CSV table of N, CA and C in Angstrom, one decimal:
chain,number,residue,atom,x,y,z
I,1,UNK,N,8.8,13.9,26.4
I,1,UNK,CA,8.4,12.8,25.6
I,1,UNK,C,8.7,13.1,24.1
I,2,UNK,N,9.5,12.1,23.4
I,2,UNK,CA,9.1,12.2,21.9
I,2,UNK,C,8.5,11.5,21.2
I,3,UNK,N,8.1,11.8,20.0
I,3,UNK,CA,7.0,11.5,19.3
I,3,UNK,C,8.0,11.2,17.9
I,4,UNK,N,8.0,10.2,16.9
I,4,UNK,CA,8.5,9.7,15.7
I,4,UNK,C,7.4,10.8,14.9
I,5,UNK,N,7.7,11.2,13.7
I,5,UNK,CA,7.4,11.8,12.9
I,5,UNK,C,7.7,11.0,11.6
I,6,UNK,N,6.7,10.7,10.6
I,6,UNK,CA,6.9,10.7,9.6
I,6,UNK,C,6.5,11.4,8.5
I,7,UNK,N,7.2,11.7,7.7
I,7,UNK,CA,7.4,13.1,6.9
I,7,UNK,C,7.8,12.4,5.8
I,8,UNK,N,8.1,13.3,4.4
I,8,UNK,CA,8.2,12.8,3.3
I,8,UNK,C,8.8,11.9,2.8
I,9,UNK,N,9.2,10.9,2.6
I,9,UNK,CA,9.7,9.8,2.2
I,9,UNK,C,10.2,9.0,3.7
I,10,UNK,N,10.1,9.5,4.4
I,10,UNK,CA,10.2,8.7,5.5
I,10,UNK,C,9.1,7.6,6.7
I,11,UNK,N,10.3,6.7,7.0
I,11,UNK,CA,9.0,6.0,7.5
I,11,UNK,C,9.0,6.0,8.4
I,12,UNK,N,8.3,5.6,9.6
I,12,UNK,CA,7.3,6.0,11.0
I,12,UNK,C,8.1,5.3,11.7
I,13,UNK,N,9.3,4.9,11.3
I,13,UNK,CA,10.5,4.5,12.5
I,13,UNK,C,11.8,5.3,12.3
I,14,UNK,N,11.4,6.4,11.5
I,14,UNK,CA,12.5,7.2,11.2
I,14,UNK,C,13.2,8.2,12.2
I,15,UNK,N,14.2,8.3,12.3
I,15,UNK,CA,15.2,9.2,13.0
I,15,UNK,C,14.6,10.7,13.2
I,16,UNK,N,13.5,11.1,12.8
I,16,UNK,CA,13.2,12.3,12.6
I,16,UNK,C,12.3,12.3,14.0
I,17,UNK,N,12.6,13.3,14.9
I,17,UNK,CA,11.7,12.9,15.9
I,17,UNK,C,11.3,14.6,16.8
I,18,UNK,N,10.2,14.8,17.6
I,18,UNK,CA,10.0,16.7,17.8
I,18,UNK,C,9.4,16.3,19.1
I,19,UNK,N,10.1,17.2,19.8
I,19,UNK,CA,9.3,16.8,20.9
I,19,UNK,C,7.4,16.9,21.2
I,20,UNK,N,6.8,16.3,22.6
I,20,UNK,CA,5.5,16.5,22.3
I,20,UNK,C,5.3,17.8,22.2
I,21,UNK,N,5.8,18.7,23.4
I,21,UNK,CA,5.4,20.2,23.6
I,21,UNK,C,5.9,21.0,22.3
I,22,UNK,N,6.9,20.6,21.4
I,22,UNK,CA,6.7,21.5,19.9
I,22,UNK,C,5.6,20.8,19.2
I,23,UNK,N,5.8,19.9,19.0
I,23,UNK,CA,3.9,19.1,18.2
I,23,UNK,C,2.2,20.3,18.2
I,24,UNK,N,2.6,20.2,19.7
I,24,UNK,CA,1.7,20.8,20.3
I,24,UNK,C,1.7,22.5,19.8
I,25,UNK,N,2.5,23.1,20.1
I,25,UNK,CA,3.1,24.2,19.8
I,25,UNK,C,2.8,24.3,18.1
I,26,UNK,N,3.3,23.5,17.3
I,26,UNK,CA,3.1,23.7,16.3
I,26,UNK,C,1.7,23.6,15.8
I,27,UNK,N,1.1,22.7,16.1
I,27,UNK,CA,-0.4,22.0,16.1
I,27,UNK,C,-1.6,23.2,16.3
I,28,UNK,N,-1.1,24.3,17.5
I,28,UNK,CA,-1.7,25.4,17.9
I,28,UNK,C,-1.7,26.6,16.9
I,29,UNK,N,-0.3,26.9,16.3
I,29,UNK,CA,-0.2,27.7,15.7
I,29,UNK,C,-0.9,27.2,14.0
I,30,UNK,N,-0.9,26.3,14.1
I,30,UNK,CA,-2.0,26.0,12.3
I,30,UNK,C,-3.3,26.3,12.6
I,31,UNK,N,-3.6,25.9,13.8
I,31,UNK,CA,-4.8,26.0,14.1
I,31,UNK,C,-5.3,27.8,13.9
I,32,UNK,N,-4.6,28.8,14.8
I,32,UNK,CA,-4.9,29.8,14.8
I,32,UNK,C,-4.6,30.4,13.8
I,33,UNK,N,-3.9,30.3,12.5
I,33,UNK,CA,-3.4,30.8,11.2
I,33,UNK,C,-4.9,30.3,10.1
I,34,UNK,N,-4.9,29.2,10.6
I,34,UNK,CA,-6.2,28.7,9.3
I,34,UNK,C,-7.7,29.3,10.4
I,35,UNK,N,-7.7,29.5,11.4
I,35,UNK,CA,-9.0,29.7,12.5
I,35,UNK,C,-10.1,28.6,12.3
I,36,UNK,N,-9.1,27.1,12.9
I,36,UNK,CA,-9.5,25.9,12.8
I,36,UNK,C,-9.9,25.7,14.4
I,37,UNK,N,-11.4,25.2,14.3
I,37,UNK,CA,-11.3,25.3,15.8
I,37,UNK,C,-10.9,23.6,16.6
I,38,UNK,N,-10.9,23.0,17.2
I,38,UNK,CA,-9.9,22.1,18.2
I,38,UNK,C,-10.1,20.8,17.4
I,39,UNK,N,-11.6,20.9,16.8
I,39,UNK,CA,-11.7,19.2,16.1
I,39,UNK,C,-11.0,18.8,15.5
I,40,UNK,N,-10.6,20.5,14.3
I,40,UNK,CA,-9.2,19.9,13.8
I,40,UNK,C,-8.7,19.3,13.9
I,41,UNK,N,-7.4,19.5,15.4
I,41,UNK,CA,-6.5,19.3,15.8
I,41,UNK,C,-6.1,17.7,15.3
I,42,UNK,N,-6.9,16.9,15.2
I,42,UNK,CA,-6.2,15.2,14.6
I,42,UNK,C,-5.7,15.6,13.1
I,43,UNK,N,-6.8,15.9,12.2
I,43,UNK,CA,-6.2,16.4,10.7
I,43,UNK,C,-4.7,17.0,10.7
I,44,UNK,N,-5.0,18.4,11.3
I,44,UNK,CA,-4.2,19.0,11.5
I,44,UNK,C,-2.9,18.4,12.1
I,45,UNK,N,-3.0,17.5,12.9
I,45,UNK,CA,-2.0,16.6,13.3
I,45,UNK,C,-1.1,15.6,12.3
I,46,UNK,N,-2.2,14.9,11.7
I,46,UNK,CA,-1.9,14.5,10.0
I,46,UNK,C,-0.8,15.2,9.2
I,47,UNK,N,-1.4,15.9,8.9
I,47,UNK,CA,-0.7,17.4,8.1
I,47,UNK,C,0.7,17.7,8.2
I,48,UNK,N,1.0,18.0,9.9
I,48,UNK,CA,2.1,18.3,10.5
I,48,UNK,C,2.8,17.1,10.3
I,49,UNK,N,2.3,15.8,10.7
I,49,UNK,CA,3.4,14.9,10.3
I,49,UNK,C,3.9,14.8,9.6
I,50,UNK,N,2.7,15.3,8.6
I,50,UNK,CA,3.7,14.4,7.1
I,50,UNK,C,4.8,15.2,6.6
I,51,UNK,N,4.0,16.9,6.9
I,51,UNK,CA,5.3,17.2,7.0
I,51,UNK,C,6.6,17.8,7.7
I,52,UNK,N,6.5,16.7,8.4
I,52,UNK,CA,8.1,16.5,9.2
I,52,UNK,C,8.1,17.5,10.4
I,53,UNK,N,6.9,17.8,10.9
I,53,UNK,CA,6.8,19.0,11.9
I,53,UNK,C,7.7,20.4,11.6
I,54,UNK,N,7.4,20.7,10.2
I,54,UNK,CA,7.5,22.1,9.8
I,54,UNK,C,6.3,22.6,9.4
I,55,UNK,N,6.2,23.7,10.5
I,55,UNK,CA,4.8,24.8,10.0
I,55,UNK,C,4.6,25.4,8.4
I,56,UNK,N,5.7,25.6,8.1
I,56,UNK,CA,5.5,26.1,7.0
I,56,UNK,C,4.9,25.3,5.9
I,57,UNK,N,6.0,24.0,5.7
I,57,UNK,CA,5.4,23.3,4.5
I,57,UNK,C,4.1,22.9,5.6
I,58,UNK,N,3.3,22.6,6.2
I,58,UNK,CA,2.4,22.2,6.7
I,58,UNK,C,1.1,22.8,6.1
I,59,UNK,N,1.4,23.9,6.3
I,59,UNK,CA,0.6,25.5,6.0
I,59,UNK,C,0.0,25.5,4.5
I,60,UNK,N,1.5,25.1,3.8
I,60,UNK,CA,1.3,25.2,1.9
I,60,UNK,C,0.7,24.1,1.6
I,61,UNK,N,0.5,22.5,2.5
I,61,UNK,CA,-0.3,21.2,1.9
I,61,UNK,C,-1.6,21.9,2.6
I,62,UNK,N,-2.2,22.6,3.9
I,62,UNK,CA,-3.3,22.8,3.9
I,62,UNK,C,-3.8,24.2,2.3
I,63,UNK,N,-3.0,24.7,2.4
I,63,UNK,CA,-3.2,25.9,1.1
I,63,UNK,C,-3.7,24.8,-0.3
I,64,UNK,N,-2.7,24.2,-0.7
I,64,UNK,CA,-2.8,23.6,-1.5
I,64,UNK,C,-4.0,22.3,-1.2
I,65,UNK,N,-4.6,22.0,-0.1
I,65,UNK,CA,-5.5,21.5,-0.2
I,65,UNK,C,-7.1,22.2,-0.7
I,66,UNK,N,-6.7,23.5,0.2
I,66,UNK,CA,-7.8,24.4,-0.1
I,66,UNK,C,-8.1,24.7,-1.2
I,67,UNK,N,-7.3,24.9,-2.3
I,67,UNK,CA,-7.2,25.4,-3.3
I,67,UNK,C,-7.5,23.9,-4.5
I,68,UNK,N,-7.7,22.9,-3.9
I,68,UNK,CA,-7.9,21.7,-5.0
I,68,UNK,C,-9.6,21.6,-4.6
I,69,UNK,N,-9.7,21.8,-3.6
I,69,UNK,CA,-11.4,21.5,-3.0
I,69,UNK,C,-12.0,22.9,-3.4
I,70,UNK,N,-11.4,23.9,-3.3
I,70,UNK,CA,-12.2,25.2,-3.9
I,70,UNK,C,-12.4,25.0,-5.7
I,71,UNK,N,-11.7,24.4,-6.6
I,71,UNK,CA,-11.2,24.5,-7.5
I,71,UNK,C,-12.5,23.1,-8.4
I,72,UNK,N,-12.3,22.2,-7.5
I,72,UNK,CA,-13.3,20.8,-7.4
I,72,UNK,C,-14.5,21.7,-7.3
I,73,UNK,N,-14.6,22.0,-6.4
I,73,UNK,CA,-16.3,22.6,-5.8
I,73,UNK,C,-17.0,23.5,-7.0
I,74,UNK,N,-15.8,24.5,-7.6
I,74,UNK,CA,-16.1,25.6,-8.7
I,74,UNK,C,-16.6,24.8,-9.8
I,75,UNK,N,-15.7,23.7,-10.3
I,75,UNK,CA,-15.6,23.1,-11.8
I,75,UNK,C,-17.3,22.1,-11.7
I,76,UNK,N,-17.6,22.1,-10.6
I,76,UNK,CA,-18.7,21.1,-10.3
I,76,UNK,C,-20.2,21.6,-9.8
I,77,UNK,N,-19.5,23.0,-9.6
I,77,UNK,CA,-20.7,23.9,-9.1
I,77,UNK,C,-21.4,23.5,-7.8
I,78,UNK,N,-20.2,23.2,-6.6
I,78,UNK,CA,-20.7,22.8,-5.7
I,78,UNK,C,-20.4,23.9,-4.5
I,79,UNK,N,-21.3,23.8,-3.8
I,79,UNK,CA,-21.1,24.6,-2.7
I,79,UNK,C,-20.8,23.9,-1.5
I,80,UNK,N,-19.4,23.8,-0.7
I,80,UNK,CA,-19.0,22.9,0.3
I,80,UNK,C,-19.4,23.1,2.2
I,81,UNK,N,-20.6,24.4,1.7
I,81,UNK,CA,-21.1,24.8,3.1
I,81,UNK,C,-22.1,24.3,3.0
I,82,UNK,N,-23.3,23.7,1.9
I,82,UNK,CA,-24.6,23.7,2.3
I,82,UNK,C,-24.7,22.2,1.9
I,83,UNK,N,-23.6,21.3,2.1
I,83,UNK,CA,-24.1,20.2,2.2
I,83,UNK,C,-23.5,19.1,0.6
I,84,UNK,N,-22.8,20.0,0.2
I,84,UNK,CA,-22.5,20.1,-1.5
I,84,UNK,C,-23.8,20.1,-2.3
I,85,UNK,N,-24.7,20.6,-2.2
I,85,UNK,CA,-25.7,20.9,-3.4
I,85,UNK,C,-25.4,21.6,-4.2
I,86,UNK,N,-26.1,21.2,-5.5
I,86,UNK,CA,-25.8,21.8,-6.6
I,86,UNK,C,-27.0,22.8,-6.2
I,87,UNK,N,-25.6,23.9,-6.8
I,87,UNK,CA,-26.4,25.6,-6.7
I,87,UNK,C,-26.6,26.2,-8.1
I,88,UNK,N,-27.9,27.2,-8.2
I,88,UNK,CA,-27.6,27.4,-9.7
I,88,UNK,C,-27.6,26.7,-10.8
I,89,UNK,N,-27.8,25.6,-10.9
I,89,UNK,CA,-27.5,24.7,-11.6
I,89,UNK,C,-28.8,24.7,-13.1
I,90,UNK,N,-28.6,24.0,-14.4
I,90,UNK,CA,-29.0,23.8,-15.3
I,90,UNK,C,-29.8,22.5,-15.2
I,91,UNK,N,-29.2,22.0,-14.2
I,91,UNK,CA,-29.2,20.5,-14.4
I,91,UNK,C,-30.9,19.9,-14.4
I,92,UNK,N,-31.8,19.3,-14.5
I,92,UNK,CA,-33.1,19.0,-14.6
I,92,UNK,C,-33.7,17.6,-13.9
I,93,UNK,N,-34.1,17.8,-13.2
I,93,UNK,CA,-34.4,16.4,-12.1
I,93,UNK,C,-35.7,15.9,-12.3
I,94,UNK,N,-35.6,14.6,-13.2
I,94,UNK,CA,-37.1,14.1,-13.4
I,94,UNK,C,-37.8,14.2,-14.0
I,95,UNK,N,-37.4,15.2,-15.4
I,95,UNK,CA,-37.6,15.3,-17.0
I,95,UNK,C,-36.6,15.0,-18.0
């Protein structure tokens, strides 16, 4: 089976096409590189499309995602594990 891929400036009827079983293949190996467990797998699916079912650049938009939400979370003093509450904070609630 193939599957259309759309990838960077292309559009979702483009010539660029991977089979299912590399999708999959590839889809596995992000998963086990970031130790994303299966829910992922749609995002992660996202990701690989867009980029063109290359692991690599796939790998550097999830890096580069991490790195804008880590970066967001710091400048805002947010913690992205406990629900985003402000931790630490100055901030004064109801004075």
């Amino acid at each position: 089976m193939i599957v259309p891929l759309q990838g960077k400036g292309l559009s979702f009827h483009s010539f660029l096409s991977v089979s299912l079983e590399n999708l999959v293949d590839n889809c596995n190996k992000l998963l086990e590189k970031f130790h994303y467990s299966w829910e992922m797998m749609p995002l992660v699916l996202v990701i690989l499309n867009y980029a063109g079912s290359d692991v690599d650049e796939a790998s550097r938009k999830i890096d580069e995602g991490k790195m804008i939400i880590n970066e967001y979370a710091r400048k805002n003093n947010l913690n992205v594990f406990d629900g985003l509450e402000l931790r630490n904070s100055t901030r004064q609630y109801g004075h």
